[in-house]
Amino acid sequence: MSTNGASLQQLHTFHLPVSAHRVITVTTPDELLNAWTQAKQEQQAVLLLGEGSNVLFLEDFSGTVIINRIKGINVRESDTAWHLHVGAGENWHQLVCFTLDNDLAGLENLALIPGCAGSSPIQNIGAYGIELKRVCDYVDVLNLNTGEIERLSAEQCLFGYRDSIFKHKYQDGYAIVHVGLQLSKEWVPILEYGDLKKLDAATVTPKEIFDSVCAMRRSKLPDPNITGNAGSFFKNPIVSTKELQKLVEQYPDIPHYSQNNGTEKLAAGWLIDNCSLKGFTIGGAAVHKQQALVLINQGNATSKDVISVAHHVRSEVFKRFSVLLEPEVRFVGKYGEINAVEAIS
Ligand code: NAP
């Protein structure tokens, strides 16, 4: 389906008033390739979008937005694991529900993460102690220049903290069309975070973890269908042990998590909260009152408002802690992705 001069407001979770020259929804790799080829022949910029849950549009996009709705979940069983071959356009949370409904454990900690299955490897989505890396078997990408589908093993995806090869070498000229997941039959509950610590590892079920994760997320995170947002706006900063020592002297309560490589992860939400920025507002954009890491569209925000709030948050956190926050959200300008750090510096 193709629409010219289309609004993007309902096609991304920040719900900002931006548009694109053309929006095309595709349901197969062939349709995706045709849409991309047509746009390129017309010398248009192209943006591939899933559910738009991790993007901030800075202005109208002057090109073709291709919405990936390649569907399908195939399950295969081996002696040790369940193997899922998932269409990139499947909704992630629906996939998590599907696995639990079919007694396939392993994705329960990743419940309620907005977005599509096909976006999950780009960001190496993670929550409550599990990253996609742990369950990813492979990612199938369509090489848009050759029309061939290539399979990358999980190792080849070079997963890092909210990072992967799809933000680097495979950022342009490739589209994720399927994701392969491998869920071990030897299920181990991951109960290190928040309320999950209260559960008994000996008796807990995947459904109980799912319910607890959903309850925690619903209590803190705004529903993007009601309040526009793109989840955590900033990444948790990683600092050296030496930098951490200085911070602990000044702020003994500062949460930190060892990365086992001489670095420590700080909680960006805690840093922002300690600058008393919860509820801070510019125009229609604000720091969410329940979770400082989330910036929200209060209904009438412009892209400029969100950028102004992000800039203010970054400068206040730097003034107080000498730590520079970097956006986790990806920024899209008139012709494609732009450097998010530069945009809020
Ligand atoms: P939280 O419990 O308030 O903790 C704040 C931060 O500390 C988290 O971001 C988490 O880092 C880290 N943390 C907490 N317990 C930890 C542990 N036992 N070991 C290592 N690190 C720990 O976190 P929250 O903001 O409510 O989020 C809960 C989980 O959902 C987190 O995993 C978070 O990443 C995830 N989440 C992701 C998004 C997104 O848009 N990407 C949005 C909301 C929540 P990590 O982030 O590295 O886990």
mmCIF file of N, CA and C in Angstrom, residues 104-232:
data_model
loop_
_atom_site.group_PDB
_atom_site.id
_atom_site.type_symbol
_atom_site.label_atom_id
_atom_site.label_comp_id
_atom_site.label_asym_id
_atom_site.label_seq_id
_atom_site.Cartn_x
_atom_site.Cartn_y
_atom_site.Cartn_z
ATOM 1 N N LEU A 104 6.590 -21.833 25.502
ATOM 2 C CA LEU A 104 7.987 -21.657 25.109
ATOM 3 C C LEU A 104 8.555 -20.543 25.984
ATOM 4 N N ALA A 105 9.414 -20.905 26.930
ATOM 5 C CA ALA A 105 9.917 -19.908 27.879
ATOM 6 C C ALA A 105 11.205 -19.272 27.373
ATOM 7 N N GLY A 106 11.491 -18.068 27.881
ATOM 8 C CA GLY A 106 12.777 -17.430 27.571
ATOM 9 C C GLY A 106 12.669 -15.963 27.192
ATOM 10 N N LEU A 107 11.463 -15.524 26.779
ATOM 11 C CA LEU A 107 11.322 -14.121 26.374
ATOM 12 C C LEU A 107 10.568 -13.293 27.412
ATOM 13 N N GLU A 108 10.152 -13.938 28.525
ATOM 14 C CA GLU A 108 9.249 -13.282 29.474
ATOM 15 C C GLU A 108 9.789 -11.961 30.049
ATOM 16 N N ASN A 109 11.124 -11.851 30.252
ATOM 17 C CA ASN A 109 11.669 -10.600 30.801
ATOM 18 C C ASN A 109 11.586 -9.456 29.790
ATOM 19 N N LEU A 110 11.362 -9.811 28.530
ATOM 20 C CA LEU A 110 11.347 -8.796 27.468
ATOM 21 C C LEU A 110 9.916 -8.400 27.079
ATOM 22 N N ALA A 111 8.972 -8.666 27.988
ATOM 23 C CA ALA A 111 7.567 -8.326 27.715
ATOM 24 C C ALA A 111 7.386 -6.817 27.602
ATOM 25 N N LEU A 112 6.411 -6.428 26.828
ATOM 26 C CA LEU A 112 5.946 -5.027 26.687
ATOM 27 C C LEU A 112 6.978 -4.060 26.105
ATOM 28 N N ILE A 113 8.037 -4.569 25.514
ATOM 29 C CA ILE A 113 8.962 -3.655 24.815
ATOM 30 C C ILE A 113 8.277 -3.258 23.512
ATOM 31 N N PRO A 114 8.099 -1.949 23.294
ATOM 32 C CA PRO A 114 7.417 -1.533 22.064
ATOM 33 C C PRO A 114 8.270 -1.853 20.838
ATOM 34 N N GLY A 115 7.613 -1.998 19.691
ATOM 35 C CA GLY A 115 8.356 -2.173 18.440
ATOM 36 C C GLY A 115 8.183 -3.542 17.824
ATOM 37 N N CYS A 116 8.894 -3.751 16.724
ATOM 38 C CA CYS A 116 8.781 -4.982 15.935
ATOM 39 C C CYS A 116 9.919 -5.941 16.236
ATOM 40 N N ALA A 117 9.686 -7.209 15.907
ATOM 41 C CA ALA A 117 10.737 -8.226 16.048
ATOM 42 C C ALA A 117 11.957 -7.841 15.208
ATOM 43 N N GLY A 118 11.715 -7.269 14.028
ATOM 44 C CA GLY A 118 12.817 -6.947 13.127
ATOM 45 C C GLY A 118 13.689 -5.802 13.622
ATOM 46 N N SER A 119 13.164 -4.996 14.540
ATOM 47 C CA SER A 119 13.975 -3.903 15.095
ATOM 48 C C SER A 119 14.785 -4.384 16.289
ATOM 49 N N SER A 120 14.393 -5.522 16.859
ATOM 50 C CA SER A 120 15.021 -5.960 18.111
ATOM 51 C C SER A 120 16.530 -6.198 18.002
ATOM 52 N N PRO A 121 17.048 -6.727 16.879
ATOM 53 C CA PRO A 121 18.504 -6.909 16.827
ATOM 54 C C PRO A 121 19.272 -5.602 16.636
ATOM 55 N N ILE A 122 18.644 -4.605 16.005
ATOM 56 C CA ILE A 122 19.361 -3.352 15.712
ATOM 57 C C ILE A 122 19.854 -2.764 17.032
ATOM 58 N N GLN A 123 18.949 -2.733 17.966
ATOM 59 C CA GLN A 123 19.165 -2.102 19.264
ATOM 60 C C GLN A 123 19.711 -3.107 20.273
ATOM 61 N N ASN A 124 19.715 -4.388 19.908
ATOM 62 C CA ASN A 124 19.958 -5.455 20.888
ATOM 63 C C ASN A 124 19.112 -5.156 22.123
ATOM 64 N N ILE A 125 17.786 -5.152 21.936
ATOM 65 C CA ILE A 125 16.876 -4.734 23.017
ATOM 66 C C ILE A 125 17.178 -5.515 24.286
ATOM 67 N N GLY A 126 16.988 -4.829 25.408
ATOM 68 C CA GLY A 126 17.280 -5.488 26.679
ATOM 69 C C GLY A 126 16.387 -4.928 27.764
ATOM 70 N N ALA A 127 16.048 -5.787 28.707
ATOM 71 C CA ALA A 127 15.287 -5.339 29.872
ATOM 72 C C ALA A 127 15.310 -6.424 30.929
ATOM 73 N N TYR A 128 15.376 -5.978 32.175
ATOM 74 C CA TYR A 128 15.277 -6.884 33.324
ATOM 75 C C TYR A 128 16.241 -8.074 33.213
ATOM 76 N N GLY A 129 17.489 -7.744 32.807
ATOM 77 C CA GLY A 129 18.558 -8.746 32.865
ATOM 78 C C GLY A 129 18.724 -9.611 31.639
ATOM 79 N N ILE A 130 17.916 -9.400 30.585
ATOM 80 C CA ILE A 130 18.074 -10.197 29.359
ATOM 81 C C ILE A 130 18.219 -9.269 28.162
ATOM 82 N N GLU A 131 19.162 -9.599 27.304
ATOM 83 C CA GLU A 131 19.268 -8.876 26.025
ATOM 84 C C GLU A 131 18.898 -9.838 24.908
ATOM 85 N N LEU A 132 18.540 -9.276 23.757
ATOM 86 C CA LEU A 132 18.190 -10.126 22.619
ATOM 87 C C LEU A 132 19.324 -11.102 22.300
ATOM 88 N N LYS A 133 20.552 -10.617 22.468
ATOM 89 C CA LYS A 133 21.750 -11.420 22.198
ATOM 90 C C LYS A 133 21.653 -12.837 22.797
ATOM 91 N N ARG A 134 21.034 -12.916 23.965
ATOM 92 C CA ARG A 134 20.961 -14.195 24.681
ATOM 93 C C ARG A 134 20.113 -15.234 23.936
ATOM 94 N N VAL A 135 19.123 -14.771 23.177
ATOM 95 C CA VAL A 135 18.184 -15.693 22.526
ATOM 96 C C VAL A 135 18.266 -15.666 20.994
ATOM 97 N N CYS A 136 19.062 -14.749 20.471
ATOM 98 C CA CYS A 136 19.119 -14.622 19.002
ATOM 99 C C CYS A 136 19.967 -15.738 18.401
ATOM 100 N N ASP A 137 19.446 -16.348 17.355
ATOM 101 C CA ASP A 137 20.171 -17.412 16.658
ATOM 102 C C ASP A 137 20.794 -16.835 15.370
ATOM 103 N N TYR A 138 19.936 -16.103 14.617
ATOM 104 C CA TYR A 138 20.411 -15.488 13.369
ATOM 105 C C TYR A 138 19.494 -14.328 12.986
ATOM 106 N N VAL A 139 19.974 -13.539 12.040
ATOM 107 C CA VAL A 139 19.151 -12.461 11.470
ATOM 108 C C VAL A 139 19.265 -12.557 9.955
ATOM 109 N N ASP A 140 18.126 -12.607 9.265
ATOM 110 C CA ASP A 140 18.126 -12.620 7.796
ATOM 111 C C ASP A 140 17.976 -11.197 7.288
ATOM 112 N N VAL A 141 18.928 -10.784 6.440
ATOM 113 C CA VAL A 141 18.848 -9.421 5.885
ATOM 114 C C VAL A 141 18.734 -9.504 4.368
ATOM 115 N N LEU A 142 17.934 -8.586 3.845
ATOM 116 C CA LEU A 142 17.807 -8.449 2.397
ATOM 117 C C LEU A 142 18.855 -7.433 1.947
ATOM 118 N N ASN A 143 19.757 -7.891 1.083
ATOM 119 C CA ASN A 143 20.745 -6.965 0.511
ATOM 120 C C ASN A 143 20.024 -6.195 -0.601
ATOM 121 N N LEU A 144 19.772 -4.916 -0.374
ATOM 122 C CA LEU A 144 18.920 -4.146 -1.285
ATOM 123 C C LEU A 144 19.602 -3.854 -2.616
ATOM 124 N N ASN A 145 20.911 -4.035 -2.657
ATOM 125 C CA ASN A 145 21.609 -3.804 -3.921
ATOM 126 C C ASN A 145 21.647 -5.048 -4.793
ATOM 127 N N THR A 146 21.669 -6.236 -4.172
ATOM 128 C CA THR A 146 21.735 -7.473 -4.969
ATOM 129 C C THR A 146 20.398 -8.213 -4.990
ATOM 130 N N GLY A 147 19.505 -7.907 -4.044
ATOM 131 C CA GLY A 147 18.225 -8.623 -3.939
ATOM 132 C C GLY A 147 18.363 -9.975 -3.247
ATOM 133 N N GLU A 148 19.582 -10.300 -2.798
ATOM 134 C CA GLU A 148 19.808 -11.592 -2.121
ATOM 135 C C GLU A 148 19.484 -11.471 -0.626
ATOM 136 N N ILE A 149 19.027 -12.604 -0.049
ATOM 137 C CA ILE A 149 18.855 -12.621 1.408
ATOM 138 C C ILE A 149 20.074 -13.301 2.021
ATOM 139 N N GLU A 150 20.710 -12.612 2.974
ATOM 140 C CA GLU A 150 21.908 -13.143 3.634
ATOM 141 C C GLU A 150 21.556 -13.445 5.091
ATOM 142 N N ARG A 151 22.110 -14.550 5.590
ATOM 143 C CA ARG A 151 21.868 -14.898 6.997
ATOM 144 C C ARG A 151 23.100 -14.581 7.835
ATOM 145 N N LEU A 152 22.933 -13.740 8.869
ATOM 146 C CA LEU A 152 24.024 -13.437 9.786
ATOM 147 C C LEU A 152 23.802 -14.219 11.074
ATOM 148 N N SER A 153 24.832 -14.942 11.519
ATOM 149 C CA SER A 153 24.712 -15.641 12.804
ATOM 150 C C SER A 153 24.699 -14.593 13.911
ATOM 151 N N ALA A 154 24.258 -15.009 15.107
ATOM 152 C CA ALA A 154 24.228 -14.061 16.235
ATOM 153 C C ALA A 154 25.616 -13.473 16.448
ATOM 154 N N GLU A 155 26.639 -14.296 16.291
ATOM 155 C CA GLU A 155 28.007 -13.812 16.489
ATOM 156 C C GLU A 155 28.348 -12.710 15.478
ATOM 157 N N GLN A 156 27.926 -12.929 14.239
ATOM 158 C CA GLN A 156 28.219 -11.933 13.192
ATOM 159 C C GLN A 156 27.484 -10.611 13.425
ATOM 160 N N CYS A 157 26.419 -10.656 14.237
ATOM 161 C CA CYS A 157 25.642 -9.425 14.487
ATOM 162 C C CYS A 157 26.387 -8.447 15.390
ATOM 163 N N LEU A 158 27.484 -8.906 16.019
ATOM 164 C CA LEU A 158 28.319 -8.043 16.888
ATOM 165 C C LEU A 158 27.473 -7.265 17.899
ATOM 166 N N PHE A 159 26.660 -8.007 18.647
ATOM 167 C CA PHE A 159 25.792 -7.358 19.628
ATOM 168 C C PHE A 159 26.599 -6.720 20.750
ATOM 169 N N GLY A 160 26.215 -5.487 21.120
ATOM 170 C CA GLY A 160 26.810 -4.800 22.268
ATOM 171 C C GLY A 160 25.684 -4.158 23.051
ATOM 172 N N TYR A 161 26.023 -3.260 23.977
ATOM 173 C CA TYR A 161 25.000 -2.601 24.773
ATOM 174 C C TYR A 161 24.183 -1.667 23.875
ATOM 175 N N ARG A 162 22.942 -2.032 23.611
ATOM 176 C CA ARG A 162 22.046 -1.287 22.704
ATOM 177 C C ARG A 162 22.734 -1.011 21.354
ATOM 178 N N ASP A 163 23.471 -2.004 20.891
ATOM 179 C CA ASP A 163 24.261 -1.797 19.681
ATOM 180 C C ASP A 163 24.401 -3.118 18.915
ATOM 181 N N SER A 164 24.658 -3.001 17.609
ATOM 182 C CA SER A 164 24.861 -4.177 16.767
ATOM 183 C C SER A 164 25.441 -3.723 15.431
ATOM 184 N N ILE A 165 25.749 -4.683 14.587
ATOM 185 C CA ILE A 165 26.285 -4.387 13.258
ATOM 186 C C ILE A 165 25.266 -3.613 12.407
ATOM 187 N N PHE A 166 23.969 -3.703 12.812
ATOM 188 C CA PHE A 166 22.916 -3.041 12.027
ATOM 189 C C PHE A 166 22.906 -1.518 12.249
ATOM 190 N N LYS A 167 23.729 -1.047 13.207
ATOM 191 C CA LYS A 167 23.873 0.403 13.375
ATOM 192 C C LYS A 167 25.164 0.866 12.710
ATOM 193 N N HIS A 168 25.895 -0.064 12.133
ATOM 194 C CA HIS A 168 27.190 0.285 11.556
ATOM 195 C C HIS A 168 27.268 -0.240 10.116
ATOM 196 N N LYS A 169 28.030 -1.340 9.927
ATOM 197 C CA LYS A 169 28.271 -1.830 8.560
ATOM 198 C C LYS A 169 26.984 -2.147 7.792
ATOM 199 N N TYR A 170 25.975 -2.653 8.488
ATOM 200 C CA TYR A 170 24.724 -3.034 7.828
ATOM 201 C C TYR A 170 23.620 -1.990 7.994
ATOM 202 N N GLN A 171 24.010 -0.748 8.285
ATOM 203 C CA GLN A 171 22.988 0.287 8.502
ATOM 204 C C GLN A 171 22.309 0.683 7.189
ATOM 205 N N ASP A 172 23.091 0.800 6.125
ATOM 206 C CA ASP A 172 22.523 1.234 4.844
ATOM 207 C C ASP A 172 22.604 0.106 3.829
ATOM 208 N N GLY A 173 21.582 0.019 2.995
ATOM 209 C CA GLY A 173 21.619 -0.973 1.915
ATOM 210 C C GLY A 173 21.140 -2.349 2.322
ATOM 211 N N TYR A 174 20.683 -2.495 3.537
ATOM 212 C CA TYR A 174 20.176 -3.795 4.014
ATOM 213 C C TYR A 174 18.860 -3.594 4.770
ATOM 214 N N ALA A 175 17.988 -4.603 4.683
ATOM 215 C CA ALA A 175 16.750 -4.557 5.471
ATOM 216 C C ALA A 175 16.601 -5.898 6.191
ATOM 217 N N ILE A 176 16.302 -5.835 7.468
ATOM 218 C CA ILE A 176 16.075 -7.079 8.225
ATOM 219 C C ILE A 176 14.704 -7.625 7.824
ATOM 220 N N VAL A 177 14.661 -8.892 7.401
ATOM 221 C CA VAL A 177 13.380 -9.450 6.961
ATOM 222 C C VAL A 177 12.863 -10.572 7.887
ATOM 223 N N HIS A 178 13.786 -11.292 8.512
ATOM 224 C CA HIS A 178 13.384 -12.312 9.492
ATOM 225 C C HIS A 178 14.410 -12.359 10.623
ATOM 226 N N VAL A 179 13.944 -12.810 11.791
ATOM 227 C CA VAL A 179 14.849 -12.984 12.923
ATOM 228 C C VAL A 179 14.683 -14.415 13.423
ATOM 229 N N GLY A 180 15.806 -15.087 13.685
ATOM 230 C CA GLY A 180 15.762 -16.451 14.233
ATOM 231 C C GLY A 180 16.078 -16.420 15.715
ATOM 232 N N LEU A 181 15.196 -17.025 16.503
ATOM 233 C CA LEU A 181 15.427 -17.072 17.952
ATOM 234 C C LEU A 181 15.566 -18.520 18.387
ATOM 235 N N GLN A 182 16.335 -18.710 19.430
ATOM 236 C CA GLN A 182 16.548 -20.064 19.950
ATOM 237 C C GLN A 182 16.267 -20.038 21.444
ATOM 238 N N LEU A 183 15.203 -20.735 21.849
ATOM 239 C CA LEU A 183 14.827 -20.732 23.271
ATOM 240 C C LEU A 183 15.162 -22.098 23.867
ATOM 241 N N SER A 184 16.120 -22.107 24.765
ATOM 242 C CA SER A 184 16.595 -23.368 25.341
ATOM 243 C C SER A 184 15.472 -24.071 26.118
ATOM 244 N N LYS A 185 15.419 -25.392 26.004
ATOM 245 C CA LYS A 185 14.410 -26.133 26.779
ATOM 246 C C LYS A 185 14.795 -26.186 28.255
ATOM 247 N N GLU A 186 16.085 -25.914 28.526
ATOM 248 C CA GLU A 186 16.510 -25.851 29.934
ATOM 249 C C GLU A 186 16.365 -24.417 30.404
ATOM 250 N N TRP A 187 15.157 -24.078 30.806
ATOM 251 C CA TRP A 187 14.846 -22.690 31.160
ATOM 252 C C TRP A 187 15.468 -22.307 32.496
ATOM 253 N N VAL A 188 16.108 -21.140 32.520
ATOM 254 C CA VAL A 188 16.660 -20.612 33.772
ATOM 255 C C VAL A 188 16.011 -19.251 34.027
ATOM 256 N N PRO A 189 15.291 -19.088 35.138
ATOM 257 C CA PRO A 189 14.672 -17.776 35.392
ATOM 258 C C PRO A 189 15.728 -16.723 35.694
ATOM 259 N N ILE A 190 15.540 -15.515 35.166
ATOM 260 C CA ILE A 190 16.462 -14.397 35.441
ATOM 261 C C ILE A 190 15.714 -13.439 36.365
ATOM 262 N N LEU A 191 16.177 -13.367 37.598
ATOM 263 C CA LEU A 191 15.400 -12.659 38.629
ATOM 264 C C LEU A 191 16.227 -11.592 39.347
ATOM 265 N N GLU A 192 17.129 -10.928 38.594
ATOM 266 C CA GLU A 192 18.051 -10.003 39.267
ATOM 267 C C GLU A 192 17.501 -8.594 39.440
ATOM 268 N N TYR A 193 16.449 -8.239 38.709
ATOM 269 C CA TYR A 193 16.010 -6.844 38.676
ATOM 270 C C TYR A 193 14.731 -6.609 39.463
ATOM 271 N N GLY A 194 14.684 -5.448 40.145
ATOM 272 C CA GLY A 194 13.450 -4.929 40.732
ATOM 273 C C GLY A 194 12.626 -5.967 41.459
ATOM 274 N N ASP A 195 11.317 -5.991 41.184
ATOM 275 C CA ASP A 195 10.390 -6.890 41.882
ATOM 276 C C ASP A 195 10.643 -8.362 41.558
ATOM 277 N N LEU A 196 11.406 -8.631 40.497
ATOM 278 C CA LEU A 196 11.678 -10.038 40.162
ATOM 279 C C LEU A 196 12.490 -10.708 41.270
ATOM 280 N N LYS A 197 13.222 -9.882 42.033
ATOM 281 C CA LYS A 197 14.044 -10.425 43.134
ATOM 282 C C LYS A 197 13.168 -11.077 44.196
ATOM 283 N N LYS A 198 11.897 -10.655 44.256
ATOM 284 C CA LYS A 198 10.993 -11.185 45.293
ATOM 285 C C LYS A 198 10.486 -12.576 44.937
ATOM 286 N N LEU A 199 10.675 -13.007 43.684
ATOM 287 C CA LEU A 199 10.132 -14.300 43.250
ATOM 288 C C LEU A 199 11.080 -15.428 43.643
ATOM 289 N N ASP A 200 10.502 -16.612 43.850
ATOM 290 C CA ASP A 200 11.294 -17.771 44.297
ATOM 291 C C ASP A 200 11.786 -18.550 43.063
ATOM 292 N N ALA A 201 13.106 -18.582 42.894
ATOM 293 C CA ALA A 201 13.700 -19.215 41.702
ATOM 294 C C ALA A 201 13.306 -20.688 41.583
ATOM 295 N N ALA A 202 13.004 -21.327 42.720
ATOM 296 C CA ALA A 202 12.715 -22.763 42.698
ATOM 297 C C ALA A 202 11.315 -23.054 42.151
ATOM 298 N N THR A 203 10.392 -22.104 42.311
ATOM 299 C CA THR A 203 9.005 -22.402 41.948
ATOM 300 C C THR A 203 8.432 -21.476 40.868
ATOM 301 N N VAL A 204 9.156 -20.393 40.563
ATOM 302 C CA VAL A 204 8.589 -19.372 39.672
ATOM 303 C C VAL A 204 8.320 -19.946 38.273
ATOM 304 N N THR A 205 7.269 -19.409 37.632
ATOM 305 C CA THR A 205 6.952 -19.822 36.257
ATOM 306 C C THR A 205 7.246 -18.646 35.301
ATOM 307 N N PRO A 206 7.442 -18.947 34.016
ATOM 308 C CA PRO A 206 7.658 -17.858 33.054
ATOM 309 C C PRO A 206 6.506 -16.847 33.065
ATOM 310 N N LYS A 207 5.279 -17.344 33.255
ATOM 311 C CA LYS A 207 4.110 -16.451 33.249
ATOM 312 C C LYS A 207 4.153 -15.485 34.437
ATOM 313 N N GLU A 208 4.635 -15.982 35.600
ATOM 314 C CA GLU A 208 4.731 -15.091 36.772
ATOM 315 C C GLU A 208 5.757 -13.976 36.516
ATOM 316 N N ILE A 209 6.851 -14.327 35.850
ATOM 317 C CA ILE A 209 7.859 -13.306 35.517
ATOM 318 C C ILE A 209 7.252 -12.307 34.533
ATOM 319 N N PHE A 210 6.571 -12.826 33.512
ATOM 320 C CA PHE A 210 5.911 -11.970 32.515
ATOM 321 C C PHE A 210 4.966 -10.985 33.212
ATOM 322 N N ASP A 211 4.135 -11.506 34.129
ATOM 323 C CA ASP A 211 3.160 -10.645 34.825
ATOM 324 C C ASP A 211 3.865 -9.568 35.637
ATOM 325 N N SER A 212 4.966 -9.966 36.316
ATOM 326 C CA SER A 212 5.683 -9.005 37.155
ATOM 327 C C SER A 212 6.342 -7.929 36.292
ATOM 328 N N VAL A 213 6.948 -8.333 35.177
ATOM 329 C CA VAL A 213 7.583 -7.360 34.271
ATOM 330 C C VAL A 213 6.517 -6.398 33.724
ATOM 331 N N CYS A 214 5.371 -6.949 33.319
ATOM 332 C CA CYS A 214 4.305 -6.084 32.779
ATOM 333 C C CYS A 214 3.844 -5.090 33.844
ATOM 334 N N ALA A 215 3.700 -5.575 35.095
ATOM 335 C CA ALA A 215 3.232 -4.678 36.168
ATOM 336 C C ALA A 215 4.263 -3.578 36.413
ATOM 337 N N MET A 216 5.558 -3.940 36.444
ATOM 338 C CA MET A 216 6.596 -2.921 36.697
ATOM 339 C C MET A 216 6.612 -1.892 35.569
ATOM 340 N N ARG A 217 6.557 -2.400 34.345
ATOM 341 C CA ARG A 217 6.635 -1.463 33.211
ATOM 342 C C ARG A 217 5.419 -0.544 33.195
ATOM 343 N N ARG A 218 4.221 -1.133 33.444
ATOM 344 C CA ARG A 218 2.999 -0.310 33.383
ATOM 345 C C ARG A 218 2.983 0.745 34.486
ATOM 346 N N SER A 219 3.632 0.439 35.635
ATOM 347 C CA SER A 219 3.602 1.407 36.740
ATOM 348 C C SER A 219 4.516 2.606 36.472
ATOM 349 N N LYS A 220 5.539 2.430 35.641
ATOM 350 C CA LYS A 220 6.516 3.519 35.458
ATOM 351 C C LYS A 220 6.506 4.134 34.069
ATOM 352 N N LEU A 221 6.181 3.304 33.067
ATOM 353 C CA LEU A 221 6.384 3.776 31.695
ATOM 354 C C LEU A 221 5.074 4.223 31.058
ATOM 355 N N PRO A 222 5.088 5.371 30.392
ATOM 356 C CA PRO A 222 3.858 5.836 29.747
ATOM 357 C C PRO A 222 3.502 4.966 28.545
ATOM 358 N N ASP A 223 2.218 4.694 28.371
ATOM 359 C CA ASP A 223 1.760 3.922 27.213
ATOM 360 C C ASP A 223 1.845 4.834 25.985
ATOM 361 N N PRO A 224 2.676 4.459 24.986
ATOM 362 C CA PRO A 224 2.846 5.366 23.835
ATOM 363 C C PRO A 224 1.554 5.603 23.054
ATOM 364 N N ASN A 225 0.545 4.734 23.235
ATOM 365 C CA ASN A 225 -0.728 4.980 22.554
ATOM 366 C C ASN A 225 -1.487 6.137 23.197
ATOM 367 N N ILE A 226 -1.105 6.457 24.437
ATOM 368 C CA ILE A 226 -1.781 7.548 25.143
ATOM 369 C C ILE A 226 -0.866 8.778 25.231
ATOM 370 N N THR A 227 0.377 8.551 25.626
ATOM 371 C CA THR A 227 1.343 9.649 25.773
ATOM 372 C C THR A 227 2.545 9.346 24.891
ATOM 373 N N GLY A 228 2.758 10.145 23.872
ATOM 374 C CA GLY A 228 3.855 9.892 22.935
ATOM 375 C C GLY A 228 5.206 9.846 23.630
ATOM 376 N N ASN A 229 6.004 8.837 23.308
ATOM 377 C CA ASN A 229 7.365 8.723 23.852
ATOM 378 C C ASN A 229 8.106 7.644 23.064
ATOM 379 N N ALA A 230 9.415 7.563 23.276
ATOM 380 C CA ALA A 230 10.185 6.528 22.572
ATOM 381 C C ALA A 230 10.995 5.698 23.568
ATOM 382 N N GLY A 231 10.387 5.390 24.711
ATOM 383 C CA GLY A 231 11.069 4.590 25.737
ATOM 384 C C GLY A 231 12.227 5.374 26.331
ATOM 385 N N SER A 232 13.256 4.657 26.784
ATOM 386 C CA SER A 232 14.416 5.341 27.370
ATOM 387 C C SER A 232 15.002 6.276 26.331
#
